[in-house]
Coordinates of N, CA, C and O in Angstrom, one line a residue:
M14 N -23.8 73.6 192.6 CA -24.5 74.1 193.9 C -24.2 73.0 195.2 O -23.5 73.2 195.6
E15 N -25.0 71.7 194.4 CA -25.0 71.0 195.3 C -24.3 70.3 195.6 O -23.8 69.8 197.2
Q16 N -22.7 70.2 195.1 CA -21.6 69.3 194.8 C -21.5 69.9 196.6 O -20.3 69.5 196.9
V17 N -21.0 71.4 196.3 CA -20.6 72.3 197.2 C -20.5 72.3 198.1 O -20.2 72.2 199.2
R18 N -22.6 71.9 198.5 CA -23.2 72.3 199.6 C -22.6 70.6 200.5 O -22.5 70.6 201.4
S19 N -22.7 69.7 199.3 CA -22.5 68.2 200.3 C -21.0 67.9 200.6 O -21.2 67.5 201.8
G20 N -19.8 68.5 200.0 CA -18.3 69.0 200.3 C -18.4 69.7 201.7 O -17.5 68.9 202.9
R21 N -18.7 70.6 201.9 CA -19.1 71.7 203.3 C -19.9 70.6 204.3 O -19.2 70.8 205.4
D22 N -21.0 69.9 203.9 CA -21.2 68.8 204.9 C -20.1 67.6 205.0 O -20.4 67.3 206.4
G23 N -19.7 67.6 204.3 CA -19.0 66.2 204.7 C -17.9 66.9 205.6 O -17.1 66.0 206.4
L24 N -16.7 68.0 205.5 CA -16.1 68.7 206.6 C -17.2 68.9 207.7 O -16.5 68.6 208.9
R25 N -18.5 69.7 208.0 CA -18.9 69.6 208.8 C -19.4 68.4 209.5 O -18.9 67.9 211.0
Y26 N -19.4 66.8 209.1 CA -19.5 65.8 209.8 C -18.1 65.0 210.2 O -18.2 64.3 211.3
T27 N -17.7 65.5 209.5 CA -16.2 65.1 210.0 C -15.6 65.6 211.3 O -14.9 65.4 212.4
V28 N -15.9 66.9 211.3 CA -15.3 68.0 212.3 C -16.6 67.3 214.0 O -15.7 67.4 214.7
A29 N -17.5 67.2 213.3 CA -18.4 66.7 214.2 C -18.1 65.3 214.7 O -18.0 65.2 216.1
L30 N -17.9 64.5 214.1 CA -17.1 63.1 214.5 C -15.9 63.2 215.6 O -15.8 62.4 216.3
I31 N -15.0 63.9 215.1 CA -13.8 64.5 216.0 C -14.2 65.0 217.4 O -13.7 64.3 218.0
E32 N -15.2 65.6 217.2 CA -15.3 66.1 218.4 C -16.0 65.3 219.2 O -15.6 65.1 220.5
I33 N -16.8 64.3 219.1 CA -17.9 63.4 219.3 C -16.8 62.4 220.4 O -16.7 62.3 221.2
W34 N -16.4 61.6 219.0 CA -15.2 60.6 219.5 C -14.2 61.2 220.2 O -14.1 60.5 221.1
G35 N -13.2 62.4 220.1 CA -12.5 62.8 220.9 C -13.2 63.1 222.4 O -12.4 63.2 223.4
G36 N -14.0 63.6 222.5 CA -14.8 64.2 223.8 C -15.2 62.6 224.4 O -15.1 62.7 225.9
L37 N -15.8 62.1 224.1 CA -16.4 60.8 224.4 C -15.2 59.8 224.8 O -14.9 59.3 225.9
N38 N -14.0 59.8 224.0 CA -12.9 58.8 224.0 C -12.1 60.1 225.5 O -11.5 59.0 226.6
G39 N -11.9 61.4 225.6 CA -11.6 61.3 226.7 C -12.4 61.7 227.9 O -11.8 61.5 228.9
L40 N -13.3 61.5 227.9 CA -14.0 61.4 229.2 C -14.2 59.9 229.4 O -14.1 59.8 231.0
W41 N -14.0 59.0 229.0 CA -13.8 57.8 229.4 C -12.5 57.4 229.9 O -12.7 56.9 230.8
G42 N -11.4 58.3 229.7 CA -10.1 58.1 229.9 C -9.8 58.9 231.5 O -9.7 58.4 232.1
L43 N -10.9 60.0 231.5 CA -10.9 60.4 232.6 C -11.6 59.9 233.7 O -11.2 60.0 235.2
A44 N -12.8 59.4 233.4 CA -13.5 58.6 234.5 C -12.5 57.5 234.8 O -12.2 56.9 236.0
R45 N -12.0 56.9 234.1 CA -11.1 55.8 234.4 C -9.9 56.0 235.2 O -9.4 55.2 236.5
D46 N -8.8 57.2 234.9 CA -8.3 57.6 235.6 C -8.5 58.2 237.2 O -7.9 57.9 238.2
L47 N -10.1 59.0 237.1 CA -10.5 59.6 238.5 C -10.8 58.3 239.3 O -10.4 58.0 240.5
G48 N -11.4 57.1 238.9 CA -11.5 56.0 239.3 C -10.3 55.3 240.0 O -10.8 54.1 241.1
T49 N -9.2 55.1 239.3 CA -7.9 54.4 240.0 C -7.4 55.4 241.0 O -6.4 55.2 241.7
T50 N -7.4 56.5 240.7 CA -6.5 57.3 241.2 C -7.3 58.3 242.2 O -6.1 60.0 242.5
A51 N -8.5 58.1 242.3 CA -9.0 59.7 242.6 C -8.3 60.3 244.1 O -8.5 60.9 244.7
S52 N -7.9 59.2 244.9 CA -7.4 59.1 246.6 C -6.1 60.0 246.3 O -5.5 60.6 247.4
K53 N -5.1 59.8 245.4 CA -4.0 60.3 245.8 C -4.1 61.8 244.3 O -2.8 62.3 244.7
I54 N -4.7 62.4 243.8 CA -5.2 63.7 243.3 C -4.8 64.9 244.1 O -5.7 65.2 245.2
P55 N -3.5 65.9 243.9 CA -3.8 66.7 244.4 C -5.0 67.8 244.6 O -5.2 68.1 243.5
V56 N -5.1 68.5 245.6 CA -6.1 69.6 245.6 C -5.8 70.4 243.9 O -6.7 70.7 243.8
A57 N -4.6 70.7 244.0 CA -4.8 71.8 243.4 C -4.7 71.4 241.9 O -4.7 72.6 241.0
L58 N -5.1 70.6 241.7 CA -5.1 70.2 240.3 C -6.7 69.9 240.2 O -7.0 69.1 238.9
M59 N -7.4 69.9 240.7 CA -8.8 70.1 240.6 C -9.5 70.8 239.7 O -10.6 70.5 238.6
P60 N -9.1 72.2 240.1 CA -9.4 72.8 238.7 C -9.3 72.7 237.4 O -9.9 72.5 236.4
G61 N -8.4 72.6 237.7 CA -8.0 71.7 236.1 C -8.4 70.3 235.4 O -8.9 70.3 234.4
I62 N -9.1 69.5 236.1 CA -10.2 68.5 236.3 C -11.2 68.9 235.8 O -11.6 68.1 234.9
L63 N -11.8 69.7 236.7 CA -13.1 70.4 236.0 C -13.0 70.9 235.1 O -13.8 70.7 234.0
I64 N -12.1 71.9 234.3 CA -11.7 72.7 233.5 C -11.8 71.2 232.1 O -12.6 71.1 231.2
I65 N -11.3 70.4 232.2 CA -10.8 69.1 231.7 C -12.5 68.2 230.9 O -12.5 68.4 230.4
G66 N -12.8 68.0 232.6 CA -14.1 67.6 232.0 C -15.4 68.4 231.8 O -15.9 67.7 230.5
L67 N -15.1 69.5 231.4 CA -16.5 70.6 231.0 C -16.1 70.4 229.5 O -17.0 71.1 228.7
V68 N -14.8 71.0 228.9 CA -14.5 70.9 228.0 C -14.6 69.4 227.1 O -15.2 69.5 225.8
L69 N -14.1 68.2 227.3 CA -14.6 67.0 227.1 C -16.2 67.2 227.0 O -16.6 66.5 225.9
T70 N -17.0 67.6 227.6 CA -18.3 67.2 227.8 C -18.8 68.5 226.5 O -19.9 67.8 225.9
A71 N -18.2 69.2 227.0 CA -18.6 70.6 225.8 C -18.3 69.8 224.3 O -19.2 70.1 223.2
S72 N -17.4 69.1 224.0 CA -17.0 68.7 222.8 C -17.8 67.7 222.1 O -18.5 68.0 221.6
V73 N -18.7 67.1 222.7 CA -19.5 66.1 222.4 C -20.8 66.5 222.4 O -21.4 66.5 221.1
V74 N -21.1 67.5 223.1 CA -22.8 68.0 222.7 C -22.2 69.2 221.8 O -22.8 69.5 220.7
A75 N -21.0 70.1 221.2 CA -21.0 70.8 220.2 C -20.8 69.7 219.1 O -21.3 69.8 217.8
G76 N -20.4 68.8 219.1 CA -20.1 67.7 217.9 C -21.8 67.2 217.3 O -21.7 67.4 216.4
V77 N -22.4 66.9 218.6 CA -23.9 66.5 218.2 C -24.9 67.4 217.3 O -25.0 67.3 216.4
A78 N -24.4 68.8 217.8 CA -25.2 70.1 217.1 C -24.3 69.9 215.8 O -25.2 70.6 214.9
L79 N -23.2 69.7 215.9 CA -22.6 70.1 214.2 C -23.1 69.3 213.6 O -23.8 69.6 212.4
W80 N -23.6 68.3 214.2 CA -23.8 67.0 213.1 C -25.1 67.7 212.6 O -25.6 66.7 211.4
H81 N -25.9 68.1 213.3 CA -27.6 68.5 213.3 C -27.4 69.8 212.8 O -28.3 70.3 212.4
D82 N -26.2 70.5 212.5 CA -26.1 71.6 211.8 C -26.8 72.8 212.1 O -27.5 73.6 212.0
R83 N -26.9 72.9 213.7 CA -27.4 73.7 214.7 C -26.2 75.1 215.0 O -24.9 74.5 215.1
R84 N -26.9 76.2 214.4 CA -25.5 77.5 214.7 C -24.9 77.3 216.1 O -23.6 77.7 216.3
W85 N -25.5 77.3 217.5 CA -25.2 77.2 218.2 C -23.8 75.5 219.1 O -23.4 76.0 219.2
G86 N -23.8 74.9 218.0 CA -23.1 73.6 217.8 C -21.6 74.7 217.2 O -20.9 74.7 217.7
Y87 N -21.8 75.4 216.3 CA -20.4 76.4 215.7 C -19.9 76.8 216.6 O -19.0 77.0 217.0
T88 N -20.7 77.6 217.3 CA -20.5 78.9 218.6 C -19.7 78.0 219.9 O -18.8 78.5 219.9
L89 N -20.4 76.7 220.0 CA -19.9 76.1 221.5 C -18.4 76.0 221.0 O -17.8 75.3 222.0
S90 N -18.2 75.1 219.7 CA -17.5 74.1 219.1 C -15.8 75.6 219.2 O -14.9 75.2 219.2
V91 N -16.2 76.8 219.3 CA -15.3 77.7 219.4 C -14.0 77.5 220.7 O -13.2 77.4 220.8
P92 N -15.0 78.0 221.7 CA -14.1 77.8 223.1 C -13.5 76.4 223.0 O -12.5 75.8 224.1
V93 N -14.0 75.1 222.4 CA -13.6 73.8 222.7 C -12.3 74.3 222.1 O -11.3 73.4 222.7
Q94 N -12.2 74.2 221.2 CA -11.3 73.9 220.2 C -10.2 75.2 220.7 O -9.0 75.2 220.8
I95 N -10.6 76.8 221.2 CA -9.6 77.2 221.8 C -8.9 76.6 223.2 O -7.8 77.4 222.9
F96 N -9.5 76.0 223.6 CA -8.7 75.6 225.1 C -7.8 74.1 225.0 O -7.3 73.8 225.0
Q97 N -7.8 73.7 223.5 CA -7.1 72.8 223.2 C -6.2 73.4 222.2 O -5.4 72.9 221.7
L98 N -5.8 74.8 221.7 CA -5.1 75.3 221.1 C -3.8 75.2 221.2 O -2.5 74.8 220.2
V99 N -3.5 75.9 222.3 CA -2.3 76.0 222.9 C -1.8 74.9 224.4 O -2.9 74.7 225.3
W100 N -0.9 74.2 224.4 CA -0.7 73.3 225.4 C 0.4 73.7 225.9 O 1.4 74.1 225.0
F101 N 1.2 73.1 227.2 CA 2.3 73.2 227.5 C 2.8 72.0 229.1 O 1.8 71.9 229.4
V102 N 3.9 72.4 228.7 CA 4.6 71.6 229.8 C 5.9 72.6 230.7 O 6.7 73.6 229.5
S103 N 5.8 72.5 231.7 CA 6.8 73.5 232.9 C 7.2 72.6 233.6 O 7.0 71.8 233.9
A104 N 8.1 73.3 234.9 CA 8.8 72.8 235.5 C 7.5 72.5 236.6 O 7.9 71.5 237.5
A105 N 6.8 73.5 236.9 CA 6.1 73.0 237.7 C 3.9 72.3 237.5 O 3.8 71.5 238.2
L106 N 3.9 72.4 235.9 CA 2.4 72.1 235.6 C 2.5 71.6 234.3 O 3.5 72.3 233.3
T107 N 2.0 70.8 233.2 CA 2.0 70.2 232.4 C 0.4 70.2 232.5 O -0.6 69.8 233.0
F108 N 0.0 70.5 231.3 CA -1.8 70.9 230.7 C -1.8 71.2 229.2 O -1.0 71.4 228.0
R109 N -2.9 70.2 229.3 CA -3.1 69.9 227.7 C -4.7 68.7 227.5 O -4.8 67.9 228.1
I110 N -5.3 69.4 226.5 CA -6.5 68.7 226.5 C -6.6 68.8 224.7 O -5.8 69.7 223.8
A111 N -6.7 67.1 224.5 CA -6.5 67.0 222.7 C -7.8 66.2 222.4 O -7.9 64.9 222.3
A112 N -9.0 66.8 222.5 CA -10.4 65.8 222.3 C -10.3 65.9 220.5 O -11.7 65.8 219.9
S113 N -9.3 65.6 220.0 CA -9.3 65.2 218.5 C -9.2 63.7 218.4 O -9.3 63.2 217.6
G114 N -9.2 63.2 219.7 CA -9.8 61.8 219.3 C -8.4 60.8 219.3 O -8.1 60.4 220.5
W115 N -8.1 60.6 218.0 CA -7.0 60.0 217.9 C -5.5 60.5 217.4 O -4.6 59.3 217.2
M116 N -6.0 61.6 217.3 CA -5.0 62.0 216.1 C -4.0 63.5 217.0 O -5.1 64.3 217.4
L117 N -2.7 64.1 216.5 CA -2.9 65.1 217.1 C -1.5 65.3 216.2 O -0.2 64.7 215.4
A118 N -1.4 66.5 216.0 CA -0.2 67.3 215.2 C -0.2 68.7 215.3 O -1.0 70.0 215.7
D119 N 1.2 68.8 216.0 CA 1.8 70.1 217.0 C 2.5 70.7 216.5 O 3.6 70.0 215.6
V120 N 3.2 71.9 216.2 CA 4.3 72.4 216.4 C 4.7 73.1 217.6 O 4.0 73.5 218.5
L121 N 5.9 72.7 218.3 CA 6.1 73.1 219.5 C 7.7 73.8 219.9 O 8.2 73.8 218.7
L122 N 7.9 74.6 220.4 CA 9.1 75.3 220.8 C 9.2 74.8 222.4 O 8.7 75.0 223.4
R123 N 10.3 74.0 222.4 CA 10.9 73.7 223.5 C 12.2 73.9 224.0 O 13.1 74.1 223.0
Y124 N 12.4 74.3 225.2 CA 13.8 75.1 225.9 C 14.1 73.8 226.7 O 13.4 73.5 227.6
A125 N 15.0 73.3 226.6 CA 15.3 72.1 227.7 C 17.2 73.0 227.5 O 18.0 72.4 226.9
G126 N 17.5 73.0 229.0 CA 19.1 73.2 229.1 C 19.4 74.5 228.6 O 18.6 75.5 229.0
K127 N 20.1 74.4 227.9 CA 21.0 75.5 226.8 C 20.5 75.6 225.2 O 20.6 76.3 224.6
N128 N 19.4 75.0 224.9 CA 19.1 74.1 223.7 C 17.6 74.8 223.9 O 16.3 74.3 224.4
L129 N 16.9 75.3 222.3 CA 15.9 76.4 222.1 C 15.5 75.6 220.9 O 16.6 75.6 219.7
V130 N 14.6 74.9 220.9 CA 14.4 73.5 219.5 C 12.8 74.1 219.1 O 11.6 74.1 220.1
L131 N 12.7 74.4 217.8 CA 11.5 74.5 217.1 C 11.2 72.6 216.5 O 12.0 72.4 215.9
A132 N 10.2 72.5 217.1 CA 9.8 71.2 216.0 C 8.6 70.8 216.0 O 7.6 71.5 216.3
W133 N 8.2 70.0 215.5 CA 6.7 69.2 215.0 C 6.7 68.1 215.7 O 7.2 67.5 215.3
Q134 N 5.7 67.5 215.8 CA 5.3 66.1 215.9 C 3.8 65.5 215.6 O 2.9 66.5 215.4
L135 N 3.5 64.7 214.6 CA 2.4 64.0 214.3 C 2.0 62.5 214.7 O 3.2 62.0 215.0
D136 N 1.0 62.5 215.7 CA 0.9 60.8 216.0 C -0.5 60.5 215.8 O -1.4 61.2 216.3
L137 N -0.9 59.4 214.8 CA -2.0 59.4 214.3 C -2.7 58.3 215.3 O -4.3 58.3 214.8
I138 N -2.1 57.9 216.3 CA -3.0 56.7 216.9 C -2.3 57.3 218.2 O -2.4 56.4 219.2
H139 N -3.0 58.1 218.7 CA -2.5 58.9 220.3 C -3.9 58.5 220.8 O -4.8 58.5 220.2
K140 N -3.7 57.5 222.3 CA -4.3 57.9 223.2 C -5.2 58.2 224.4 O -5.7 58.1 224.5
G141 N -4.3 59.1 224.8 CA -4.7 60.2 225.6 C -5.3 61.4 224.9 O -5.0 61.7 223.9
A142 N -6.2 61.9 225.7 CA -7.1 63.4 225.1 C -6.7 64.4 226.5 O -7.1 65.4 225.6
Y143 N -5.8 64.2 227.3 CA -5.8 65.1 228.1 C -4.2 64.8 228.5 O -3.8 63.7 229.1
A144 N -3.5 65.5 229.4 CA -2.5 65.7 230.3 C -2.5 67.0 231.5 O -3.0 67.9 231.2
L145 N -2.6 66.6 232.6 CA -2.8 67.3 233.5 C -1.4 66.7 234.9 O -1.8 65.2 235.1
S146 N -0.3 67.4 235.4 CA 0.5 67.2 236.2 C 1.4 68.0 236.7 O 1.3 69.1 236.1
L147 N 1.6 67.6 238.4 CA 2.4 68.7 238.9 C 4.0 68.5 238.5 O 4.6 68.7 239.6
A148 N 4.1 67.2 238.2 CA 5.3 66.3 238.3 C 6.1 67.9 237.5 O 6.4 68.2 236.3
P149 N 7.4 67.8 238.4 CA 8.9 68.6 238.1 C 9.2 68.2 236.4 O 9.7 66.8 236.3
R150 N 9.3 69.0 235.8 CA 9.9 68.7 233.9 C 11.4 69.1 233.8 O 11.6 70.4 234.5
E151 N 12.5 69.0 233.3 CA 13.8 69.4 233.2 C 13.7 70.9 232.1 O 14.1 71.8 231.7
E152 N 12.2 70.4 231.0 CA 12.4 71.1 230.4 C 11.0 71.8 229.8 O 9.5 71.8 230.8
F153 N 10.9 73.0 229.4 CA 9.8 73.7 229.0 C 9.3 73.9 228.0 O 10.1 73.9 226.7
T154 N 8.3 73.6 227.3 CA 7.7 73.4 226.1 C 6.5 74.2 225.9 O 4.8 74.0 226.7
V155 N 6.2 74.8 224.5 CA 4.7 75.3 224.3 C 4.4 74.6 222.9 O 5.6 74.8 222.1
A156 N 3.1 74.4 223.0 CA 3.2 74.2 221.2 C 1.5 74.4 220.8 O 0.7 74.7 221.7
V157 N 1.5 74.4 219.5 CA 0.1 74.5 218.9 C -0.6 73.8 218.7 O 0.0 72.7 217.6
N158 N -1.5 72.9 218.9 CA -2.3 71.9 218.3 C -2.8 72.4 216.8 O -4.1 73.3 217.0
L159 N -2.3 71.7 215.7 CA -2.5 72.2 214.1 C -3.8 71.7 214.1 O -4.7 72.5 213.4
I160 N -4.3 70.7 214.5 CA -6.1 70.0 214.4 C -6.9 71.0 215.0 O -7.7 71.4 214.2
A161 N -6.2 71.9 215.9 CA -8.0 72.9 216.6 C -7.5 74.0 216.4 O -8.9 74.5 216.0
L162 N -6.1 74.4 215.8 CA -6.1 76.0 214.4 C -7.0 75.3 213.3 O -7.7 76.4 213.1
A163 N -6.5 74.5 212.8 CA -7.6 74.3 211.5 C -9.1 73.8 211.5 O -9.9 74.6 211.0
I164 N -9.7 73.5 212.6 CA -10.7 73.1 212.9 C -11.4 75.2 213.5 O -12.4 75.3 213.4
L165 N -10.6 75.7 214.1 CA -10.9 76.8 214.3 C -11.0 78.1 213.3 O -12.2 78.8 213.1
V166 N -10.3 77.5 212.6 CA -10.6 78.6 211.1 C -11.5 78.2 210.5 O -12.1 79.3 209.6
W167 N -11.5 76.6 210.1 CA -13.7 76.6 209.4 C -14.3 76.7 210.2 O -15.0 77.7 209.3
L168 N -14.1 77.0 211.7 CA -15.6 77.5 212.2 C -15.5 78.7 211.8 O -16.9 79.3 211.4
G169 N -14.4 79.6 211.7 CA -14.5 81.1 211.5 C -14.9 81.1 210.7 O -16.2 82.3 210.1
L170 N -14.8 80.6 209.3 CA -15.3 80.9 208.2 C -16.7 80.1 208.2 O -17.7 81.1 207.1
R171 N -17.0 79.4 208.6 CA -18.4 79.1 208.7 C -19.5 80.2 209.5 O -20.6 80.2 208.7
L172 N -19.2 80.4 210.7 CA -20.0 81.4 211.3 C -20.1 83.2 210.6 O -20.9 83.4 210.6
R173 N -19.0 83.2 209.5 CA -19.0 84.4 208.8 C -20.3 84.6 208.1 O -20.7 85.3 207.3
R174 N -20.1 83.0 207.6 CA -21.2 83.0 206.6 C -22.5 82.7 206.8 O -23.5 83.1 206.2
R175 N -22.6 82.4 208.0 CA -24.1 82.4 208.4 C -25.0 83.3 208.9 O -24.6 84.4 209.4

């Protein structure tokens, strides 16, 4: 019984570290980006920037609470992961939060011109934790963040047992 419990704790610590590191990494990048481009940010992006900042901050707080095995850490982690679950690129807006720190794993559906493509991507040394842009794009992409999905499933199972 003790071995099973320590395995669960190992996964809890892993998720906690992912949330803490991803949130801190993202907040550092957001602060750096705001420091260099604050005067050039369109007002229309301000709500998105606020959402990104709140999710990244909540990621750190939830990760610390998970580390200490607090129920509210599991509960707070759910919306943090939901905000990261789906990301998209469109002609008018790009929005993505990936507080998984350094790794991305996605399944995506991309429409470019006349082609509809189902693809996947794995990036283990990704540097950015978010994307927010009004820049026009040629393609339309909707993707599911597999890391956030896996963490959400794990959180759901853990919350059901508590």
